[in-house]
Amino acid sequence: MKKITFPLFAVILLAVFTTEAFSGTSGAKFRKNTIVLNEVNFSVDPRIELFHTMEVLAGVPVTNFIDLDYKQKIAAAFTLYKDHQLFAYLSKNPLYGKLFTTIDGPIWFMLHMTQELDWRKDIEVSEKKNPALDSLRILMKDFCRKSNYAAFFNSNSDLYQISLATLAYNLPDFDEKNRLMDYCGAKDKKQVQFNVILNFLGWGNFGPRIFKRDGAELYAVISPEKTAIRVPTFDVRGLYKLLWHEFAHSFANPAVEKIQDQFEPMGHLLEPIRESMKAQAYHSWPVVFKEHLTEAIACRMAALKFGEEAADLNYFRFQKGMRWIYLNPLIAALKHYESNRSKYPTLDNFMPEIVKAMKFIQQSDIDRWMAETEQIRKPDLAAIPQIGDIYDKKNILFIYSTAETDQVADRKLKDFMNGFKNRIGSLKEAKMVADTAALKMDLTGYNLSVWGSVKGNKFLEKYMPQIPLHVGDEKVIAENIYAGKGYGILIGWVNPVNPQNMMAVYTGQSPADVVDFNQIINGSGNYHIFQNFTTLRQGNFSRQAQVWVAK
């Protein structure tokens, strides 16, 4: 028999806390805070909240930065328990770097316990073999009992419930478990549990997956982006991306692993993106490829839910800007998969075609994709000019359209443009040129004022792809999708040939949609979407991971 030696402190803990700690928490029982949307469980989990409560009280600087008085409530509620042995233990055994060596380690640790803070018996739990982590569990259990943490947790049910309800309100037609499992051809839906946990104090998002004999538990543990009237809010676009990505791992990873030997000879493909992937914590080719395939599935889920244009702008484009260049062949392959499901009923069936797509990659493809990444990352600035900044500029050049198909609307806009220019003192001396002439000019010294529809103004048509906003015939896409017609859009951006100067864009689905825009309050923000003189969105462009996105 193998002899197991426990540190003296762990032995003392077992002796001191065995009677009380293992008898369950005393006082109130944890109130359930859960909503279910088409078989996906959204919840606030007392285990996760307890862990971050411990961090707040211990002064561990990894809680998020959002303005939430929940943090002050924690500090006030547990002042009398700061002398608990749990915190002396943490002072000698730092959570990060000693007890846990990865940022997601604590999440796994807590999910491997029951709500009574006993190790789960239905799964293999590696942490229970670690005396230091078992000691932490025992101390947390004792703190929970003595402080009656359950009563504190229950007293915040209003916060938890309104946060869950707000999130659910922003997820109309949510059916992502069925959509994703159908996409991958997965069966036995009832045996796979999808769980989303709101992590109020956490930093970052995590996707643990726990596999059991009779099924699997898939998790997306998500942190809030900000607060609104004291309620945490979550980035819905980011939430969908996270859910699709993290949950898709459970199908993509096994599919890759079944034919791993066919992907290993492609290891040279890592070299062009090695540093970018390393910066995102992906260090080896097997890991990088699995992440690429998973993200390709997420991008296709976005396209099938929101449309190709929205997926390209807000999902595919963003990942390409982070140098996920092999999404290009993978997404093209998955489109073929979608069109031939009778031949390829499951992702596993299609994997030989994925192998072929990767084998066909040439150096010229890599060079083209790498250049596209650099283009997406432009401009390399800290901030984008606001729309109204143009009125404080000098050397302004107006660029008008010459290819509008609606001549009546074109005439209306040009008449309005001339009148507007003559009414604004800083614009009166501005020069005016046609779009076709502007394309032939050296524009580096100008601040630009560009007028007309995207298709009608050839200058705008050329440079609009640089801007993270899409103007289509039937919709406008920014941070959200604005379906229909009649939208006018004002944009503040940089001069595309000299980012030290700016470009103001006055566009719409039709030239007439921009006429008389000055009747509404405007000028702030980087983009302004309106319809029938009603502002629908005034937002900004934010640079995330070197990629500009509409927020």
Coordinates of C-alpha atoms in Angstrom, one line a residue, residues 3-400:
K3 CA 1.9 5.6 2.1
I4 CA 0.4 9.1 2.0
T5 CA 1.9 11.8 4.2
F6 CA -0.2 14.8 5.1
P7 CA 1.3 18.1 6.3
L8 CA 0.8 18.6 10.1
F9 CA -1.5 21.6 9.5
A10 CA -3.9 19.5 7.4
V11 CA -4.0 16.9 10.1
I12 CA -4.8 19.5 12.7
L13 CA -7.6 20.9 10.5
L14 CA -9.1 17.5 10.2
A15 CA -9.0 17.0 14.0
V16 CA -10.5 20.4 14.8
F17 CA -13.2 20.6 12.1
T18 CA -14.3 17.0 11.5
T19 CA -17.3 17.1 13.7
E20 CA -18.8 20.4 12.6
A21 CA -17.4 21.0 9.1
F22 CA -18.6 17.8 7.7
S23 CA -22.0 18.0 9.2
G24 CA -23.1 20.6 6.7
T25 CA -23.5 24.4 7.0
S26 CA -25.8 25.5 9.9
G27 CA -28.4 28.2 9.6
A28 CA -30.1 29.1 6.4
K29 CA -30.0 27.0 3.3
F30 CA -28.8 28.5 0.0
R31 CA -31.8 29.9 -2.0
K32 CA -31.8 28.8 -5.6
N33 CA -31.2 31.6 -8.1
T34 CA -31.7 30.0 -11.5
I35 CA -33.6 30.6 -14.8
V36 CA -33.7 28.1 -17.6
L37 CA -33.8 29.1 -21.3
N38 CA -34.4 26.2 -23.6
E39 CA -32.5 23.7 -21.5
V40 CA -29.6 26.1 -20.6
N41 CA -29.3 26.8 -16.9
F42 CA -28.4 30.4 -16.0
S43 CA -27.6 30.8 -12.3
V44 CA -25.8 32.6 -9.5
D45 CA -23.8 29.9 -7.8
P46 CA -23.1 30.2 -4.0
R47 CA -19.9 28.3 -4.4
I48 CA -18.4 30.8 -6.9
E49 CA -19.7 33.8 -4.8
L50 CA -18.2 32.4 -1.6
F51 CA -14.8 32.0 -3.2
H52 CA -14.8 35.7 -4.3
T53 CA -16.2 36.8 -1.0
M54 CA -13.1 35.1 0.5
E55 CA -10.9 37.0 -2.0
V56 CA -12.5 40.4 -1.1
L57 CA -12.0 39.8 2.6
A58 CA -8.4 38.6 2.2
G59 CA -7.5 41.6 0.0
V60 CA -6.6 39.5 -3.0
P61 CA -6.4 42.0 -5.9
V62 CA -8.1 40.0 -8.6
T63 CA -11.8 41.0 -8.3
N64 CA -13.1 43.0 -11.2
F65 CA -13.2 46.8 -11.4
I66 CA -16.9 47.4 -11.9
D67 CA -18.7 49.8 -9.6
L68 CA -20.8 47.4 -7.5
D69 CA -21.9 48.1 -3.9
Y70 CA -22.1 44.3 -3.4
K71 CA -18.3 44.5 -2.6
Q72 CA -19.0 47.0 0.3
K73 CA -21.8 44.7 1.5
I74 CA -19.4 41.8 1.7
A75 CA -16.8 43.9 3.6
A76 CA -19.4 45.1 6.1
A77 CA -21.2 41.8 6.6
F78 CA -18.1 39.8 7.5
T79 CA -16.0 42.3 9.5
L80 CA -16.3 40.1 12.6
Y81 CA -14.9 37.1 10.8
K82 CA -11.6 38.4 9.5
D83 CA -9.8 36.7 12.3
H84 CA -11.1 33.3 11.1
Q85 CA -8.3 30.8 10.5
L86 CA -9.1 30.8 6.8
F87 CA -7.4 34.2 6.4
A88 CA -4.4 33.3 8.4
Y89 CA -4.0 30.2 6.1
L90 CA -4.3 32.4 3.0
S91 CA -1.6 34.8 4.3
K92 CA 0.8 31.9 4.4
N93 CA -0.5 30.2 1.3
P94 CA -1.3 32.7 -1.5
L95 CA -4.2 31.7 -3.7
Y96 CA -2.4 32.5 -6.9
G97 CA 1.1 31.1 -7.5
K98 CA 0.9 28.6 -4.7
L99 CA -2.5 27.1 -4.1
F100 CA -3.5 27.6 -7.7
T101 CA -1.2 27.8 -10.7
T102 CA -3.8 28.8 -13.3
I103 CA -6.3 31.6 -13.3
D104 CA -9.2 29.2 -13.8
G105 CA -8.0 26.8 -11.1
P106 CA -10.4 28.2 -8.5
I107 CA -13.4 27.8 -10.7
W108 CA -12.6 24.1 -11.2
F109 CA -11.9 23.8 -7.5
M110 CA -15.4 25.1 -6.5
L111 CA -17.3 23.2 -9.2
H112 CA -15.7 20.0 -7.9
M113 CA -17.6 20.5 -4.6
T114 CA -21.2 20.2 -3.6
Q115 CA -22.9 23.3 -2.3
E116 CA -22.2 22.0 1.2
L117 CA -18.5 22.2 0.3
D118 CA -17.9 18.5 0.3
W119 CA -16.0 16.9 -2.6
R120 CA -18.3 15.6 -5.2
K121 CA -18.6 11.8 -5.4
D122 CA -20.0 11.5 -8.9
I123 CA -16.8 12.6 -10.6
E124 CA -13.0 12.2 -10.3
V125 CA -11.7 15.1 -8.2
S126 CA -8.0 15.6 -8.4
E127 CA -7.9 18.4 -5.8
K128 CA -8.9 16.1 -3.0
K129 CA -5.5 14.5 -3.3
N130 CA -3.9 17.8 -2.6
P131 CA -3.7 18.4 1.1
A132 CA -3.2 22.1 0.7
L133 CA -6.4 22.5 -1.3
D134 CA -8.3 20.1 0.9
S135 CA -7.3 22.3 3.9
L136 CA -8.6 25.3 2.0
R137 CA -11.9 23.5 1.4
I138 CA -12.3 22.6 5.1
L139 CA -11.5 26.1 6.2
M140 CA -13.9 27.6 3.7
K141 CA -16.6 25.3 4.9
D142 CA -16.0 26.3 8.6
F143 CA -16.1 30.0 7.6
C144 CA -19.3 29.5 5.7
R145 CA -20.9 27.8 8.7
K146 CA -19.7 30.2 11.4
S147 CA -20.5 33.4 9.4
N148 CA -23.8 32.0 8.2
Y149 CA -22.7 32.9 4.7
A150 CA -25.9 31.3 3.3
A151 CA -28.0 34.0 5.0
F152 CA -25.8 36.7 3.4
F153 CA -26.1 35.0 0.0
N154 CA -29.9 34.8 0.3
S155 CA -30.1 38.4 1.4
N156 CA -28.8 39.4 -2.1
S157 CA -31.4 37.4 -4.0
D158 CA -32.9 40.6 -5.4
L159 CA -29.6 41.5 -7.0
Y160 CA -29.2 38.0 -8.4
Q161 CA -32.7 37.7 -9.7
I162 CA -32.8 41.1 -11.4
S163 CA -29.4 40.4 -13.0
L164 CA -30.6 37.0 -14.3
A165 CA -33.9 38.6 -15.6
T166 CA -32.0 41.4 -17.3
L167 CA -29.7 39.0 -19.0
A168 CA -32.6 36.8 -20.1
Y169 CA -34.4 39.8 -21.5
N170 CA -31.4 40.5 -23.8
L171 CA -31.3 36.9 -25.1
P172 CA -34.5 36.6 -27.3
D173 CA -35.0 33.4 -29.1
F174 CA -32.2 31.8 -27.1
D175 CA -31.8 28.1 -28.1
E176 CA -28.1 27.7 -28.3
K177 CA -27.8 24.2 -26.8
N178 CA -30.0 22.7 -29.5
R179 CA -28.5 24.8 -32.2
L180 CA -24.9 23.9 -31.3
M181 CA -25.6 20.2 -30.7
D182 CA -27.5 20.0 -34.0
Y183 CA -24.6 21.8 -35.8
C184 CA -22.1 19.2 -34.5
G185 CA -24.4 16.3 -35.0
A186 CA -24.4 15.4 -31.4
K187 CA -27.0 13.1 -29.9
D188 CA -28.2 12.3 -26.4
K189 CA -29.0 16.0 -25.7
K190 CA -30.5 15.2 -22.3
Q191 CA -27.2 13.8 -21.1
V192 CA -25.3 17.0 -21.8
Q193 CA -26.0 19.9 -19.4
F194 CA -25.3 23.5 -20.4
N195 CA -24.8 25.9 -17.5
V196 CA -24.1 29.6 -17.5
I197 CA -22.9 31.0 -14.1
L198 CA -22.9 34.8 -13.5
N199 CA -19.7 35.6 -11.7
F200 CA -20.3 39.0 -10.2
L201 CA -16.8 39.6 -8.8
G202 CA -14.8 37.6 -11.2
W203 CA -12.2 38.7 -13.7
G204 CA -12.5 37.0 -17.1
N205 CA -14.6 34.3 -18.5
F206 CA -14.1 30.5 -18.1
G207 CA -15.4 27.4 -19.7
P208 CA -14.9 24.3 -17.5
R209 CA -16.2 21.0 -18.8
I210 CA -16.9 18.1 -16.4
F211 CA -17.4 14.7 -17.9
K212 CA -19.3 12.0 -16.0
R213 CA -20.2 8.4 -16.8
D214 CA -23.7 9.3 -17.7
G215 CA -23.1 12.6 -19.5
A216 CA -21.4 16.0 -19.2
E217 CA -21.7 19.3 -17.5
L218 CA -20.6 22.2 -19.7
Y219 CA -20.1 25.6 -18.1
A220 CA -19.6 29.2 -19.1
V221 CA -18.7 31.2 -16.0
I222 CA -19.0 34.9 -17.1
S223 CA -18.1 38.2 -15.5
P224 CA -20.0 41.5 -15.9
E225 CA -18.8 44.2 -18.3
K226 CA -20.1 47.1 -16.3
T227 CA -23.1 48.2 -14.2
A228 CA -26.2 50.2 -14.9
I229 CA -28.2 51.6 -12.0
R230 CA -26.4 49.3 -9.6
V231 CA -27.2 46.2 -11.7
P232 CA -24.3 44.2 -13.4
T233 CA -24.6 44.0 -17.1
F234 CA -23.1 41.5 -19.5
D235 CA -21.8 42.0 -23.0
V236 CA -24.5 40.0 -25.0
R237 CA -22.4 39.8 -28.1
G238 CA -19.4 38.5 -26.0
L239 CA -21.7 36.2 -24.2
Y240 CA -22.9 34.4 -27.3
K241 CA -19.3 34.2 -28.5
L242 CA -18.2 32.7 -25.2
L243 CA -21.0 30.2 -25.0
W244 CA -20.5 29.0 -28.6
H245 CA -16.7 28.8 -28.1
E246 CA -16.6 27.1 -24.7
F247 CA -19.5 24.7 -25.4
A248 CA -18.2 23.8 -28.8
H249 CA -14.9 22.6 -27.3
S250 CA -16.8 19.6 -26.0
F251 CA -17.4 18.5 -29.6
A252 CA -14.5 19.9 -31.5
N253 CA -11.8 18.6 -29.2
P254 CA -12.8 14.9 -29.4
A255 CA -13.2 15.2 -33.2
V256 CA -9.7 16.5 -33.5
E257 CA -8.2 14.0 -31.0
K258 CA -9.6 11.0 -33.0
I259 CA -7.4 11.9 -35.9
Q260 CA -4.7 13.8 -34.0
D261 CA -1.9 12.1 -36.0
Q262 CA -3.1 13.7 -39.2
F263 CA -2.8 17.2 -37.8
E264 CA 0.6 16.8 -36.1
P265 CA 2.6 17.0 -39.4
M266 CA 1.1 20.5 -39.8
G267 CA 2.9 21.9 -36.8
H268 CA 4.9 24.3 -39.0
L269 CA 1.7 26.3 -39.5
L270 CA 2.1 27.5 -35.9
E271 CA 5.3 29.5 -36.7
P272 CA 3.7 32.6 -38.3
I273 CA 1.3 33.1 -35.4
R274 CA 3.3 31.6 -32.6
E275 CA 3.9 34.9 -30.7
S276 CA 0.3 36.0 -31.1
M277 CA -1.1 32.7 -29.9
K278 CA 1.4 32.6 -27.0
A279 CA 0.2 36.0 -25.9
Q280 CA -3.3 34.5 -25.8
A281 CA -2.1 31.6 -23.6
Y282 CA -2.0 29.0 -26.5
H283 CA 1.4 27.5 -26.7
S284 CA 1.3 24.4 -28.8
W285 CA 0.0 23.4 -32.2
P286 CA -2.5 20.9 -31.0
V287 CA -4.0 23.4 -28.7
V288 CA -3.9 26.2 -31.3
F289 CA -5.7 24.0 -33.9
K290 CA -8.4 23.0 -31.5
E291 CA -9.0 26.6 -30.6
H292 CA -9.2 27.6 -34.2
L293 CA -11.7 24.9 -35.1
T294 CA -13.8 25.8 -32.0
E295 CA -13.8 29.4 -32.9
A296 CA -14.6 28.6 -36.5
I297 CA -17.7 26.8 -35.3
A298 CA -18.6 29.9 -33.1
C299 CA -18.3 32.2 -36.1
R300 CA -20.6 29.9 -38.1
M301 CA -23.1 29.8 -35.3
A302 CA -23.0 33.6 -35.3
A303 CA -23.6 33.7 -39.1
L304 CA -26.5 31.3 -38.9
K305 CA -28.1 33.3 -36.1
F306 CA -27.4 36.9 -37.0
G307 CA -26.5 36.7 -40.7
E308 CA -23.3 36.6 -42.7
E309 CA -22.6 40.4 -42.5
A310 CA -23.0 40.6 -38.8
A311 CA -20.8 37.5 -38.2
D312 CA -18.1 38.8 -40.5
L313 CA -18.1 42.3 -38.9
N314 CA -18.4 41.4 -35.2
Y315 CA -17.0 37.9 -34.9
F316 CA -14.8 36.7 -37.8
R317 CA -13.2 40.1 -38.4
F318 CA -12.3 40.4 -34.7
Q319 CA -10.6 37.0 -34.5
K320 CA -8.7 37.7 -37.8
G321 CA -7.4 40.9 -36.1
M322 CA -6.1 38.8 -33.3
R323 CA -4.2 36.8 -35.9
W324 CA -6.5 33.7 -36.0
I325 CA -5.6 33.4 -39.6
Y326 CA -6.6 29.7 -40.1
L327 CA -10.2 30.6 -39.6
N328 CA -10.1 31.5 -43.3
P329 CA -9.8 27.9 -44.6
L330 CA -11.8 26.4 -41.7
I331 CA -14.8 28.7 -42.1
A332 CA -14.8 28.0 -45.9
A333 CA -14.8 24.3 -45.1
L334 CA -17.6 24.5 -42.5
K335 CA -19.8 26.3 -45.1
H336 CA -19.3 23.2 -47.3
Y337 CA -20.2 21.0 -44.3
E338 CA -23.4 23.0 -43.7
S339 CA -24.5 22.5 -47.4
N340 CA -23.9 18.8 -47.3
R341 CA -25.2 17.5 -44.0
S342 CA -26.8 14.5 -45.6
K343 CA -23.3 13.4 -46.6
Y344 CA -21.7 14.6 -43.3
P345 CA -24.3 14.2 -40.5
T346 CA -21.7 14.9 -37.8
L347 CA -18.6 16.9 -37.3
D348 CA -16.7 13.7 -36.8
N349 CA -17.8 12.6 -40.3
F350 CA -16.5 15.9 -41.8
M351 CA -13.0 15.9 -40.2
P352 CA -11.2 14.4 -43.2
E353 CA -12.4 17.4 -45.2
I354 CA -11.0 19.7 -42.4
V355 CA -7.6 17.9 -42.8
K356 CA -7.7 18.5 -46.6
A357 CA -8.5 22.2 -46.1
M358 CA -5.5 22.6 -43.8
K359 CA -3.2 20.6 -46.1
F360 CA -4.0 23.0 -49.1
I361 CA -2.6 26.1 -47.2
Q362 CA 0.2 27.8 -49.2
Q363 CA 2.7 30.4 -48.0
S364 CA 1.0 32.9 -50.3
D365 CA -2.2 32.3 -48.4
I366 CA -0.5 32.9 -45.1
D367 CA 1.1 36.1 -46.4
R368 CA -2.3 37.4 -47.5
W369 CA -4.0 36.5 -44.2
M370 CA -1.2 38.1 -42.2
A371 CA -1.5 41.3 -44.3
E372 CA -5.2 41.3 -43.6
T373 CA -4.6 41.2 -39.9
E374 CA -2.3 44.2 -40.1
Q375 CA -5.0 46.1 -42.1
I376 CA -7.7 45.3 -39.6
R377 CA -5.6 46.6 -36.7
K378 CA -5.3 50.1 -38.2
P379 CA -5.3 52.9 -37.2
D380 CA -2.8 52.5 -34.5
L381 CA -4.2 55.2 -32.3
A382 CA -5.4 55.6 -28.7
A383 CA -8.7 57.1 -29.7
I384 CA -10.9 57.8 -32.8
P385 CA -12.0 61.4 -33.5
Q386 CA -15.6 62.2 -32.6
I387 CA -18.0 63.2 -35.3
G388 CA -18.2 66.9 -34.3
D389 CA -14.4 67.3 -34.2
I390 CA -14.5 68.2 -37.9
Y391 CA -15.9 71.6 -37.0
D392 CA -12.7 72.6 -35.2
K393 CA -10.4 71.5 -38.0
K394 CA -8.7 73.4 -40.8
N395 CA -7.9 72.5 -44.4
I396 CA -11.2 70.6 -44.8
L397 CA -12.0 68.8 -48.1
F398 CA -15.7 67.9 -48.9
I399 CA -16.0 64.8 -51.0
Y400 CA -19.4 64.3 -52.7

